Short mmCIF file of C-alpha atoms in Angstrom, two decimals:
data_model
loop_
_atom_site.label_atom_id
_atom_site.label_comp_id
_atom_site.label_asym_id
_atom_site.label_seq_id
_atom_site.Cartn_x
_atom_site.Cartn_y
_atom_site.Cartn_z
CA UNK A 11 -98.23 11.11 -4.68
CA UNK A 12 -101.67 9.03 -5.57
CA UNK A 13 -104.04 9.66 -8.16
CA UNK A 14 -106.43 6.90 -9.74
CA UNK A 15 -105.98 5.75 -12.67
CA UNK A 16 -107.34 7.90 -15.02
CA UNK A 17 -106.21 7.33 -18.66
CA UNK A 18 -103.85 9.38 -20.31
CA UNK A 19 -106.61 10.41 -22.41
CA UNK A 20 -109.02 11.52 -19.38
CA UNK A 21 -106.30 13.56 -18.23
CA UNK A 22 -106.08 15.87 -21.64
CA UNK A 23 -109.71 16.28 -21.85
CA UNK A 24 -109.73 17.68 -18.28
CA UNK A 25 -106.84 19.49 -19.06
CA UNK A 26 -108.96 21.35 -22.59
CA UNK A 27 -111.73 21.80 -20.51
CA UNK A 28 -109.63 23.45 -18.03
CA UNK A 29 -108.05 26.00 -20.87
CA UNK A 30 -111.10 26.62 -22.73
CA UNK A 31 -112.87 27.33 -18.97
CA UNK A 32 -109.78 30.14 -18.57
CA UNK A 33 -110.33 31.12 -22.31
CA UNK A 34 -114.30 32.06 -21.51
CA UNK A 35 -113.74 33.16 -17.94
CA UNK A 36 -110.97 36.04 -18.95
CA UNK A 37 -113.53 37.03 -21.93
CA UNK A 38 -116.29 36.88 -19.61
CA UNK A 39 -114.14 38.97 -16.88
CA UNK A 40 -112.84 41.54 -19.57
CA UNK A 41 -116.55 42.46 -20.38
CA UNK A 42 -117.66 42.41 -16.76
CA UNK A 43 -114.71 44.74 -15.39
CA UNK A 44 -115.35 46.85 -18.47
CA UNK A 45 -119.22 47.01 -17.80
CA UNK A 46 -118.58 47.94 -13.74
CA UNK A 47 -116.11 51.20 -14.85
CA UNK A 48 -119.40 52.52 -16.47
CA UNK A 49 -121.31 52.20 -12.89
CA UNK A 50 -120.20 55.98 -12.54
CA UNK A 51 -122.01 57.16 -15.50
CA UNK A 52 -125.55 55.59 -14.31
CA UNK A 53 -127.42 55.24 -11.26
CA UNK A 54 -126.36 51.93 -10.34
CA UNK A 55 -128.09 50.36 -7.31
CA UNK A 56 -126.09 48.53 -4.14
CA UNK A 57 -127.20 45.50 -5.58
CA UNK A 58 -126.44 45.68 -9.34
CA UNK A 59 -122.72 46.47 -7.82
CA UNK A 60 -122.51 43.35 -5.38
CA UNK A 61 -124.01 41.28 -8.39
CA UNK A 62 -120.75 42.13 -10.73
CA UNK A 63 -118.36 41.98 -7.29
CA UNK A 64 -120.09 38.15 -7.51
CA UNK A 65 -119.42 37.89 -10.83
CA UNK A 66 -115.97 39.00 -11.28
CA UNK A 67 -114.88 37.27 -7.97
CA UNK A 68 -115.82 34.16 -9.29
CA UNK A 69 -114.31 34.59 -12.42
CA UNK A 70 -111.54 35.41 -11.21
CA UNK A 71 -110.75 32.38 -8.86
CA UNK A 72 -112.05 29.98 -11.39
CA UNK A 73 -109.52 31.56 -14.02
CA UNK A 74 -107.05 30.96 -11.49
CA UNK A 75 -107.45 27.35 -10.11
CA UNK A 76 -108.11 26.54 -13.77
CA UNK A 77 -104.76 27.39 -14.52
CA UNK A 78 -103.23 25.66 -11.39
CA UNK A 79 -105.20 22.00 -12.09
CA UNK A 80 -104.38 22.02 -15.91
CA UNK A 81 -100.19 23.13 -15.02
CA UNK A 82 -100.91 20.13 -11.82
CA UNK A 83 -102.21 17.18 -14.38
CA UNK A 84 -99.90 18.24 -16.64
CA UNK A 85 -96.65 16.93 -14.72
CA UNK A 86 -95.34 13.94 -12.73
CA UNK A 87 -92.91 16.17 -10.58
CA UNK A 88 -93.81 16.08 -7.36
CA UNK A 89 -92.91 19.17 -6.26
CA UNK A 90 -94.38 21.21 -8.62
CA UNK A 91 -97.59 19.34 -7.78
CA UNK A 92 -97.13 20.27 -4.83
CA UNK A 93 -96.63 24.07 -5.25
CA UNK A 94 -100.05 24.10 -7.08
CA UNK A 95 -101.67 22.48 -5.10
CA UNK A 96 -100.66 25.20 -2.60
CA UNK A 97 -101.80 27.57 -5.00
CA UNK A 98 -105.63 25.81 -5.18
CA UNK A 99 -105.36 25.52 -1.33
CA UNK A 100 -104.98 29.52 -1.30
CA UNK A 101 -107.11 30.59 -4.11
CA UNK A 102 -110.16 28.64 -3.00
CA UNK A 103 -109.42 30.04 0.93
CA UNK A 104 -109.30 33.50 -0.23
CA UNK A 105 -112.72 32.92 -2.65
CA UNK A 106 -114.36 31.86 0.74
CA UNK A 107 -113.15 34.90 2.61
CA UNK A 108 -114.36 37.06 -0.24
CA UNK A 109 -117.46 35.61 -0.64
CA UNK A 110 -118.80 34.32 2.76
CA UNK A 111 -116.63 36.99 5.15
CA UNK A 112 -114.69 36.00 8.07
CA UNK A 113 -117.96 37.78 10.08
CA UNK A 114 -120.62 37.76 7.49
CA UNK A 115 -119.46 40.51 5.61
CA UNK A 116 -118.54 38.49 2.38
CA UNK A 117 -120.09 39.65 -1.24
CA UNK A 118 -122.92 36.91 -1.09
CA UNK A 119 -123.62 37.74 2.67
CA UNK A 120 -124.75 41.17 1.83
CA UNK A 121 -126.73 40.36 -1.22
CA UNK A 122 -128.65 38.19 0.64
CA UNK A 123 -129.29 40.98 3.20
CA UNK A 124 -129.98 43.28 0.69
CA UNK A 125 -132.36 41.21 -0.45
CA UNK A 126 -133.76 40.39 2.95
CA UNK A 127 -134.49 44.25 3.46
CA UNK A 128 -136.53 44.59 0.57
CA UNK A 129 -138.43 41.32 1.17
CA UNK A 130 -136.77 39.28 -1.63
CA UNK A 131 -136.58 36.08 -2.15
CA UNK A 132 -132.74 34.68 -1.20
CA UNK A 133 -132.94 31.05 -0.80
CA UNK A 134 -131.29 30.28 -4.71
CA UNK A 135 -128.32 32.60 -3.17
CA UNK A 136 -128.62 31.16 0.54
CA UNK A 137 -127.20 27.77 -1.12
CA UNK A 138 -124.42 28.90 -3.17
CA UNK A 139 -123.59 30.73 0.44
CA UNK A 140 -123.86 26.94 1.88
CA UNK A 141 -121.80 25.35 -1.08
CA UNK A 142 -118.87 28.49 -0.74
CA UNK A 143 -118.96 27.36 3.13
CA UNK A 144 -118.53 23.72 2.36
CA UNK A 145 -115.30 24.71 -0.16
CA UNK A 146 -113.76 27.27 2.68
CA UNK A 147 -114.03 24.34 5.08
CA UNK A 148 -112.42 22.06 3.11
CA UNK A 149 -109.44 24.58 2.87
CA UNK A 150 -106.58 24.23 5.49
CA UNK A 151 -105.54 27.19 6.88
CA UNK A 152 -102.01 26.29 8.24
CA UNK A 153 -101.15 25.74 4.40
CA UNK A 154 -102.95 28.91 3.07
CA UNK A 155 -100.69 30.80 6.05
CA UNK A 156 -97.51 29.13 5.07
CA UNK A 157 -98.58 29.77 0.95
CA UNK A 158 -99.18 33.48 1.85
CA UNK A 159 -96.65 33.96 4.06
CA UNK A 160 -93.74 31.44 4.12
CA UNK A 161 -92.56 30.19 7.83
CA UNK A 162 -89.60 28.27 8.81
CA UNK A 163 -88.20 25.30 6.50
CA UNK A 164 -89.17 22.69 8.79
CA UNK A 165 -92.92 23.45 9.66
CA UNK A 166 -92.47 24.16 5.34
CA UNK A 167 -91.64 20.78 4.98
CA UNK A 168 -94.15 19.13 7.07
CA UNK A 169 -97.55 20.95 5.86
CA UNK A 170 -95.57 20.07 2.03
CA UNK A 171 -95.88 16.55 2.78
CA UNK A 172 -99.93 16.22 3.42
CA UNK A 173 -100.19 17.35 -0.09
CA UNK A 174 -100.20 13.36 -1.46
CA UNK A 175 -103.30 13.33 -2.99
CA UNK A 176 -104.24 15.14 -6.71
CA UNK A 177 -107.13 13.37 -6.87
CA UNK A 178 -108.67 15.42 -3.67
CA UNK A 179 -107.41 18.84 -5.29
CA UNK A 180 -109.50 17.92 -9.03
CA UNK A 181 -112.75 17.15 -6.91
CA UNK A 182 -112.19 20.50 -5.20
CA UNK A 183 -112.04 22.18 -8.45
CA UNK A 184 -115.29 20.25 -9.36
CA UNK A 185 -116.89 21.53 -6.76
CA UNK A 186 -115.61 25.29 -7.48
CA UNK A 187 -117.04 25.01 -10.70
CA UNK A 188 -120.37 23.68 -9.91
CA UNK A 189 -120.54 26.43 -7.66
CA UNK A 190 -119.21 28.99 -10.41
CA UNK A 191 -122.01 27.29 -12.45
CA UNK A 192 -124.79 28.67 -9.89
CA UNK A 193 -123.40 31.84 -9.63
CA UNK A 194 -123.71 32.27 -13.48
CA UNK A 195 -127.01 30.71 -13.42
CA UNK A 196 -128.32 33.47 -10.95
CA UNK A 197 -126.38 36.53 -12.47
CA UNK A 198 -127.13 35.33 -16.29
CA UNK A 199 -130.41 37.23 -16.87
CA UNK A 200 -129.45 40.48 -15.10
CA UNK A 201 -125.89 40.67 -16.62
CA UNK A 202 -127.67 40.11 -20.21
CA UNK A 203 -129.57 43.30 -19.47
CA UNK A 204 -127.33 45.41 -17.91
CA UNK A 205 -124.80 44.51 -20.92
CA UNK A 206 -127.63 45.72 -23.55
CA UNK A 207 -128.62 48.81 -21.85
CA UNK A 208 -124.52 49.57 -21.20
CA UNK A 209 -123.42 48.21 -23.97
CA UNK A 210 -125.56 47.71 -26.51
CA UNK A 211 -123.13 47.50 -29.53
CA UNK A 212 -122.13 44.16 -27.65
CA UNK A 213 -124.94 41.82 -26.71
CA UNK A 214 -123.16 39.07 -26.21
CA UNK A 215 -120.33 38.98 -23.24
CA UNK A 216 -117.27 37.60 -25.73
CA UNK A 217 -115.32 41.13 -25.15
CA UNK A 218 -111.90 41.18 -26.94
CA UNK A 219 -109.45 43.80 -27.37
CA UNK A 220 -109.49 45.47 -30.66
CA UNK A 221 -106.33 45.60 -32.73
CA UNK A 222 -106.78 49.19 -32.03
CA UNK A 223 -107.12 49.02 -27.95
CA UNK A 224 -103.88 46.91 -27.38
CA UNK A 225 -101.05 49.11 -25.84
CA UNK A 226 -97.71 49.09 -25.86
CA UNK A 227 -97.25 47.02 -22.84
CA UNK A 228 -99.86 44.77 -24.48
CA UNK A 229 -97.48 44.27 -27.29
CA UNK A 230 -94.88 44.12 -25.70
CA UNK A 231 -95.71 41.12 -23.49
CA UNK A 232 -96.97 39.09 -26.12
CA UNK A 233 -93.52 39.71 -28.49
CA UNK A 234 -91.24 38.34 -25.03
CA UNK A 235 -93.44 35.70 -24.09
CA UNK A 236 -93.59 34.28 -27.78
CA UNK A 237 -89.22 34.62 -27.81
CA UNK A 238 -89.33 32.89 -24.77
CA UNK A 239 -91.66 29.87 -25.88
CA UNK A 240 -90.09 29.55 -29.09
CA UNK A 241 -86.74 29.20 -26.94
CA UNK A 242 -87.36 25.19 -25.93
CA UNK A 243 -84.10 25.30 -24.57
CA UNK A 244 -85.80 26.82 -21.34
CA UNK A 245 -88.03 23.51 -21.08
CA UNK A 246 -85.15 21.86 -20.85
CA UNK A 247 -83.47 23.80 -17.78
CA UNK A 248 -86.46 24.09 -15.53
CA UNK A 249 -86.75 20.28 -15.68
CA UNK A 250 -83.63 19.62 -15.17
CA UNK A 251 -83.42 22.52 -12.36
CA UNK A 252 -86.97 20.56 -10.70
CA UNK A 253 -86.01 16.56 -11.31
CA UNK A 254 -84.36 15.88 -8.15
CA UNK A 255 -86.38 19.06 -6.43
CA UNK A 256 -88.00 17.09 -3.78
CA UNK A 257 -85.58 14.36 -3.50
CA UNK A 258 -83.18 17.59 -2.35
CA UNK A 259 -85.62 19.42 0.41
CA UNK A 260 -86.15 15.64 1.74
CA UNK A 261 -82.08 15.56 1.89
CA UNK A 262 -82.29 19.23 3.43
CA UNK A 263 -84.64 17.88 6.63
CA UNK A 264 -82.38 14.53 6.88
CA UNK A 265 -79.23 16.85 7.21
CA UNK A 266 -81.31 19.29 9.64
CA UNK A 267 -82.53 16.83 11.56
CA UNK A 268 -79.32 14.87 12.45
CA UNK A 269 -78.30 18.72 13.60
CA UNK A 270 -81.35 18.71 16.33
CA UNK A 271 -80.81 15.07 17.41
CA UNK A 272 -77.09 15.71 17.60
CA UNK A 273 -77.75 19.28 19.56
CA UNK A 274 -80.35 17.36 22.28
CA UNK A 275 -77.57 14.79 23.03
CA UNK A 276 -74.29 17.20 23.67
CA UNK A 277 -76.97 19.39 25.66
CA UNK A 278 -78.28 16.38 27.36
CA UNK A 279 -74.33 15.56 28.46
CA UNK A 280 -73.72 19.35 29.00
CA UNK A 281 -70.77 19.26 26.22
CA UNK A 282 -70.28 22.28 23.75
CA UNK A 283 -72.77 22.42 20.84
CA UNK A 284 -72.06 25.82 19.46
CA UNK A 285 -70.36 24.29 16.57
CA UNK A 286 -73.17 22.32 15.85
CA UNK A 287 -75.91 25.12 16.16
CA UNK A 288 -74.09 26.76 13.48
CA UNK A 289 -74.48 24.28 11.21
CA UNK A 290 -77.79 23.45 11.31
CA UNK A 291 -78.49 27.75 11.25
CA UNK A 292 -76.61 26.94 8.19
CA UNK A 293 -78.65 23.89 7.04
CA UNK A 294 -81.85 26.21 7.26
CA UNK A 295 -80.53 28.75 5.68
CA UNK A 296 -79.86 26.01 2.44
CA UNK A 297 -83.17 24.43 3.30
CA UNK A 298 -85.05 28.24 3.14
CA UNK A 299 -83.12 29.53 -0.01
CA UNK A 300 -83.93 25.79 -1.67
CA UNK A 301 -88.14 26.41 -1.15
CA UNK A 302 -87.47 29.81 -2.83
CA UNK A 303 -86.04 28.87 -5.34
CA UNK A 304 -87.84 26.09 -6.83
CA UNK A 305 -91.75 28.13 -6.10
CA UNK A 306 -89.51 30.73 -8.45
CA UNK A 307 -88.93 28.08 -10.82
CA UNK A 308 -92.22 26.64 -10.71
CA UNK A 309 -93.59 30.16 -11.23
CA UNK A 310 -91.49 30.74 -14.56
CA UNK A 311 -92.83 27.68 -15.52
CA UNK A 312 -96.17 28.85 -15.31
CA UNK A 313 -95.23 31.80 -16.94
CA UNK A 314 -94.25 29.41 -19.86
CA UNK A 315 -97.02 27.50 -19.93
CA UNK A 316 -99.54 30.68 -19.97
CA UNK A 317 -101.60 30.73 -23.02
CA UNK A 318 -102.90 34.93 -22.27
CA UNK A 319 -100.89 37.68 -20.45
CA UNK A 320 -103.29 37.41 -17.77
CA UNK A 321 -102.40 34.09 -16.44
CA UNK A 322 -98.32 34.93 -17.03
CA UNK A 323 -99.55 38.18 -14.78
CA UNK A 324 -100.83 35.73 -12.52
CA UNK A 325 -97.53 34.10 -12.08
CA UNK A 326 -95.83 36.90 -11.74
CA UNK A 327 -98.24 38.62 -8.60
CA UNK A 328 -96.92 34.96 -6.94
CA UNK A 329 -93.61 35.85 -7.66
CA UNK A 330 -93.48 38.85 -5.86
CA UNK A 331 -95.31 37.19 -3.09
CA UNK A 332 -92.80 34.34 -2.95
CA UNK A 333 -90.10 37.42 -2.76
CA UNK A 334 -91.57 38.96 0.51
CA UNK A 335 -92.51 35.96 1.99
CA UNK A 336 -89.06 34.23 1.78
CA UNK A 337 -86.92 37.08 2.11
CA UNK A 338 -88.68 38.50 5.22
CA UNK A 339 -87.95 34.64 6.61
CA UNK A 340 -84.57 34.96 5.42
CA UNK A 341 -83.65 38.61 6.16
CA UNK A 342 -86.70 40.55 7.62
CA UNK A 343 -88.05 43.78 6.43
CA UNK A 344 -87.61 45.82 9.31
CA UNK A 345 -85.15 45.89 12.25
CA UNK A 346 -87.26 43.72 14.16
CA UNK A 347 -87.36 41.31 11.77
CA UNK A 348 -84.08 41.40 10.72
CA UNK A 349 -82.93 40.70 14.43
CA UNK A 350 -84.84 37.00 14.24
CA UNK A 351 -83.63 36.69 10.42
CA UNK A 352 -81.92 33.67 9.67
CA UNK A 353 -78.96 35.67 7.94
CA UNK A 354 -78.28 37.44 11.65
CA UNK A 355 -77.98 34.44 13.15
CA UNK A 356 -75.59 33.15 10.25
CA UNK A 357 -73.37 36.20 11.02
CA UNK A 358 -72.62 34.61 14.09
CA UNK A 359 -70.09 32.52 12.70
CA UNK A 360 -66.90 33.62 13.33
CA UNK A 361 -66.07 32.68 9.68
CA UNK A 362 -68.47 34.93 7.77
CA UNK A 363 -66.85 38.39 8.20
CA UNK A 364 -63.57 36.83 5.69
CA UNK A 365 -66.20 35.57 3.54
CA UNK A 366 -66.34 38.57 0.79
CA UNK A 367 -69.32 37.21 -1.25
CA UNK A 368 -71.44 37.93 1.96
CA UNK A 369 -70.96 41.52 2.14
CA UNK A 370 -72.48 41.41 -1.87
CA UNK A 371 -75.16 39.25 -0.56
CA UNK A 372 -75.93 41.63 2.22
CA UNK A 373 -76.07 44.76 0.02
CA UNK A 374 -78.62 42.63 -2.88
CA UNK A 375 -80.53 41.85 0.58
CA UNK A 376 -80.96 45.51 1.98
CA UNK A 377 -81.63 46.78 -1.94
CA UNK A 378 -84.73 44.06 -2.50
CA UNK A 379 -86.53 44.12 0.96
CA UNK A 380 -86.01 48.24 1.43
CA UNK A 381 -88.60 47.91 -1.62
CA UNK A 382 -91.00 46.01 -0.08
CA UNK A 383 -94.80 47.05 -0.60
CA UNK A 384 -96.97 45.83 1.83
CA UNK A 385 -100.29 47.25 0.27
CA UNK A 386 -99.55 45.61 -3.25
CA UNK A 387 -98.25 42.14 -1.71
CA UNK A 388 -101.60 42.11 -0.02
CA UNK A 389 -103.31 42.94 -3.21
CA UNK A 390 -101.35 40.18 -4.87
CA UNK A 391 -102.22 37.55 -1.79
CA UNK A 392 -105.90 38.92 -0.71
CA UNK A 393 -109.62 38.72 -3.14
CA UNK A 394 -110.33 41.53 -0.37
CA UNK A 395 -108.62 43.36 2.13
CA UNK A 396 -110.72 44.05 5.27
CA UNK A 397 -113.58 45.52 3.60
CA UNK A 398 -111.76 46.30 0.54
CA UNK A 399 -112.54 44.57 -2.53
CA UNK A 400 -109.31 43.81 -4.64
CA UNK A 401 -110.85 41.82 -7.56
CA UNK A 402 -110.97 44.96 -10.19
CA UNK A 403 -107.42 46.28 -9.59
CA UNK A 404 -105.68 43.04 -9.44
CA UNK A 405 -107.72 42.36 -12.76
CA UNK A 406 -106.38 45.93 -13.76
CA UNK A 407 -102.72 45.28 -12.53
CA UNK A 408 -102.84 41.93 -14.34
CA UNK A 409 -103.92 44.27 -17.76
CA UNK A 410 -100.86 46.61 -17.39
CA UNK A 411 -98.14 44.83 -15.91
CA UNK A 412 -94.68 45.31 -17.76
CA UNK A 413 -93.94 41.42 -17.76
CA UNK A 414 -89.81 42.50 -19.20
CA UNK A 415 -89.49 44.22 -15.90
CA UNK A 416 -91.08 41.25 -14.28
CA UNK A 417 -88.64 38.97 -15.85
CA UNK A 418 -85.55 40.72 -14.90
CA UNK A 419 -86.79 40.86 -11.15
CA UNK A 420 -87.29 37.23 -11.39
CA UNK A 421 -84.21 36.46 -12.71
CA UNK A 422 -82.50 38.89 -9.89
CA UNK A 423 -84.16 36.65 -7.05
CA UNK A 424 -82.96 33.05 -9.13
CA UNK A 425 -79.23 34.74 -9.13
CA UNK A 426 -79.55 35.78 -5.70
CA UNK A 427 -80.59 32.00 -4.62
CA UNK A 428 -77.27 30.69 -6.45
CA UNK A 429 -74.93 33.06 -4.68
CA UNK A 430 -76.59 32.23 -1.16
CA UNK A 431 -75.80 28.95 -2.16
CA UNK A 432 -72.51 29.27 -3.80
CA UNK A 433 -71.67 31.28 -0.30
CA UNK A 434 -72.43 29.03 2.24
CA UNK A 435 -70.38 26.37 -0.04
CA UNK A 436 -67.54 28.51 0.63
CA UNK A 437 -68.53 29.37 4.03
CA UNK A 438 -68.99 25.17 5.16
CA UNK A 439 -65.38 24.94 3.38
CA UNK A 440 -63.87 27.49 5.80
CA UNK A 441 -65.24 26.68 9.05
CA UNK A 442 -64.15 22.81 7.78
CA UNK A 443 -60.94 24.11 6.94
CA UNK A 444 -60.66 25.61 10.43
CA UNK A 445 -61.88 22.78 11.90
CA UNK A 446 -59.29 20.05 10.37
CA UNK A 447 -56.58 23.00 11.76
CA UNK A 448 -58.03 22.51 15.47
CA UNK A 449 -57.77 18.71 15.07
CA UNK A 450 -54.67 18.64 13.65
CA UNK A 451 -53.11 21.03 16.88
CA UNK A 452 -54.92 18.60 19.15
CA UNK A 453 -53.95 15.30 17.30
CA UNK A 454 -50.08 16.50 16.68
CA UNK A 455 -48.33 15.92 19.79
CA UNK A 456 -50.49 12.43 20.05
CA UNK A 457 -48.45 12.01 16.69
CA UNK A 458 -45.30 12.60 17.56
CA UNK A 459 -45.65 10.16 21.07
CA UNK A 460 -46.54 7.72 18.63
CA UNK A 461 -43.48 8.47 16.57
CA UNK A 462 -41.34 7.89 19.68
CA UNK A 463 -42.68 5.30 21.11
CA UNK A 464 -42.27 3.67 17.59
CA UNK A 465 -38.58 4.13 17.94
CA UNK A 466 -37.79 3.30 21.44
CA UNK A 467 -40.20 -0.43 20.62
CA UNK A 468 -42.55 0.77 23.01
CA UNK A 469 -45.38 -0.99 21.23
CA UNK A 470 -48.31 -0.30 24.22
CA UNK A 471 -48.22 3.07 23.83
CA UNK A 472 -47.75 2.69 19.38
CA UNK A 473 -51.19 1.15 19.98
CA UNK A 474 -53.31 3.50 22.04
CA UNK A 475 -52.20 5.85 20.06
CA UNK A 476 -53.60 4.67 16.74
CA UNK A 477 -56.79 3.66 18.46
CA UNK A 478 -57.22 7.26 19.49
CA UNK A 479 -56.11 8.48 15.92
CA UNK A 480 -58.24 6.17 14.36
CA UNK A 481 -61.72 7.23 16.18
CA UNK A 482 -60.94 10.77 14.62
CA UNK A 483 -60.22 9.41 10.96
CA UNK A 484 -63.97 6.80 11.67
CA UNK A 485 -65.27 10.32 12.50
CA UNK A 486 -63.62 12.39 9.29
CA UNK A 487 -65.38 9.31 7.02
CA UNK A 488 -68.98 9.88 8.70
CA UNK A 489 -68.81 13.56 8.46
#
């Protein structure tokens, strides 16, 4: 992982500018969602309504890769780089898609043909649209897909290790905010008036909730999230649970890979590698369950680190994205799926029906992914959906979300990861067990020719039989 040398103390400032860029955004967000519920009450034109879907689309991505570069300078783990990284990689690819349109149908795209049509000028907008193209190009879309939607744990792996460089993630926040900058610029004047003749008890756009307007929920998820930061205890785990998080997925494709190598040679020499398929189904398995769990413990720690219930909300809309993206990987969500599932192919083994843990595992399986919900992962994943634009309710699901609930959920899907784990421990131990039984029925009667040969001095056949003995003990100590 490379990043110039930038002092310790150029790091905090960009880190405070980053917070105090989320404080104003969220204010700036609050009073712009509140402003576009009042659009009903007025005669609102096309374009007043595309101005605040600007507006608010902006904010919102800048809120959120604010929160990603400030949690990514803020650690030397290299995995949880990594994951935010990821996480800038997908918000910036979904700000293009939502702005620009994958066919010219993005919010800027149809201002500037609004503005066309009524013989406007468009050029100030026409280069924002050029400087949003420049950021959606320097997205990579392999690594938004695998973000969004997880994939196997080896193509995982590899698009994981391109992500070296912080340095190029900070200059693509620069250039994020720069363009954030323009779009203010343009919308500054006409968002002034609007907020005046809406809301003219609040001329300035610093909206906070009153006393009064917090909910329960609002409440609520402040009380928790203060128990759980005064708990530094929980510091302690989730660095502890992420120091040697990398150093294990690189041990996970070492262990995998020796499977494939070893597979292409018995194939190669037409010998049995059914054993061997099994373990590395096993091996990805591990490998699969270890990504989950450590983007689940880099989302807590985000949750941690959240200075507003927003940005916890924020981590917890990735958590449930994590949760259908790995789970339909590891046990599909339909019948189809579950058919190419790595956990069908696991029940292959003839040692996981006397397993009993697996049948508990199964069950927590069926019970999590029967609950799937497509239309609100995509709403987690998506700044627009087709032609749908997802910015205000994911801005209102952020508002309401019972982050207790959330909490128990994510603490369901850490548990689950540990038995998964603490299963196929138990599973490796009986197939090894069985294993060291075969051996021992095919090494036993080389034993007892040994033993007689030893007592009729027939020393010859004393030594071919330890070499043979001893080329399965060389192999025991490899294995």
């Amino acid at each position: 992982m490379t990043r110039n040398s930038a002092s310790r103390e150029t790091i905090d400032v960009l880190i405070n500018n980053a917070k105090s860029t989320m404080s104003y955004s969220e204010q700036l967000l609050q009073n712009a969602e509140l402003i576009k519920s009042k659009f009903s009450e007025h005669h609102i034109t096309h374009y007043l309504q595309l101005l605040f879907e600007l507006l608010s689309g902006s904010l919102s991505a800048i809120y959120e890769v604010c929160s990603d570069i400030k949690n990514m300078l803020s650690t030397e783990n290299v995995y949880t780089k990594r994951f935010h990284m990821q996480m800038i990689n997908l918000s910036q690819y979904e700000l293009s898609v939502y702005l620009v349109g994958r066919d010219k149908g993005g919010v800027i795209s149809e201002l500037i043909t609004y503005l066309n049509k009524s013989h406007q000028d468009s050029k100030e907008l026409e280069d924002i649209l050029q400087q949003v193209k420049l950021l959606g190009e320097q997205c990579d879309i392999r690594l938004r897909n695998v973000t969004a939607h997880y994939d196997n744990p080896n193509t995982m792996y590899t698009m994981l290790t391109t992500l070296n460089d912080e340095d190029v993630y900070a200059k693509r926040v620069g250039n994020q905010l720069l363009i954030h900058d323009k779009i203010l610029k343009y919308i500054s004047s006409v968002l002034q008036i609007i907020t005046e003749k809406l809301s003219p008890d609040k001329k300035n756009c610093t909206y906070k909730k009153s006393v009064e307007e917090l909910t329960l929920v609002d409440i609520l998820n402040d009380r928790v999230a203060e128990a759980f930061h005064n708990k530094g205890e929980l510091d302690i785990i989730i660095t502890e649970q992420m120091a040697n998080a990398w150093v294990n997925i690189e041990s996970h494709k070492k262990i995998f890979s020796i499977c494939e190598n070893a597979i292409g040679y018995l194939k190669d020499k037409q010998f049995d590698y059914s054993r061997l398929t099994e373990i590395r189904t096993l091996e990805e398995l591990r490998w699969e369950v270890s990504f989950m769990h450590y983007d689940l413990v880099c989302s807590m720690d985000t949750y941690l680190k959240a200075s507003s219930n927003a940005e916890r909300s924020i981590s917890f809309m990735r958590t449930y994205r994590i949760e259908t993206s790995a789970l339909s990987h590891l046990y599909g969500y339909n019948e189809k799926y579950k058919v190419k599932s790595i956990w069908n192919k696991i029940k292959s083994v003839p040692e996981f029906k006397y397993i009993p843990l697996s049948t508990e595992i199964e069950d927590e399986l069926k019970a999590l992914t029967a609950g799937f919900n497509s239309t609100k992962r995509n709403l987690y994943t998506h700044y627009r959906d087709g032609a749908k634009l997802n910015i205000s309710e994911r801005w209102r699901c952020a508002n309401e979300m019972n982050h207790p609930k959330e909490l128990m959920q994510m603490l369901r899907l850490v548990t689950l990861c540990k038995k998964i784990n603490q299963f196929l421990v138990l599973l490796i131990s009986s197939m090894s067990s069985i294993e060291k039984q075969k051996k021992d029925e095919m090494l036993n009667p080389i034993r007892k020719i040994k033993e007689l040969a030893y007592k009729n001095n027939q020393q010859d056949i004393v030594d071919i039989s330890d070499k043979f003995l001893s080329k399965f003990s060389l192999f025991d100590k490899k294995s």
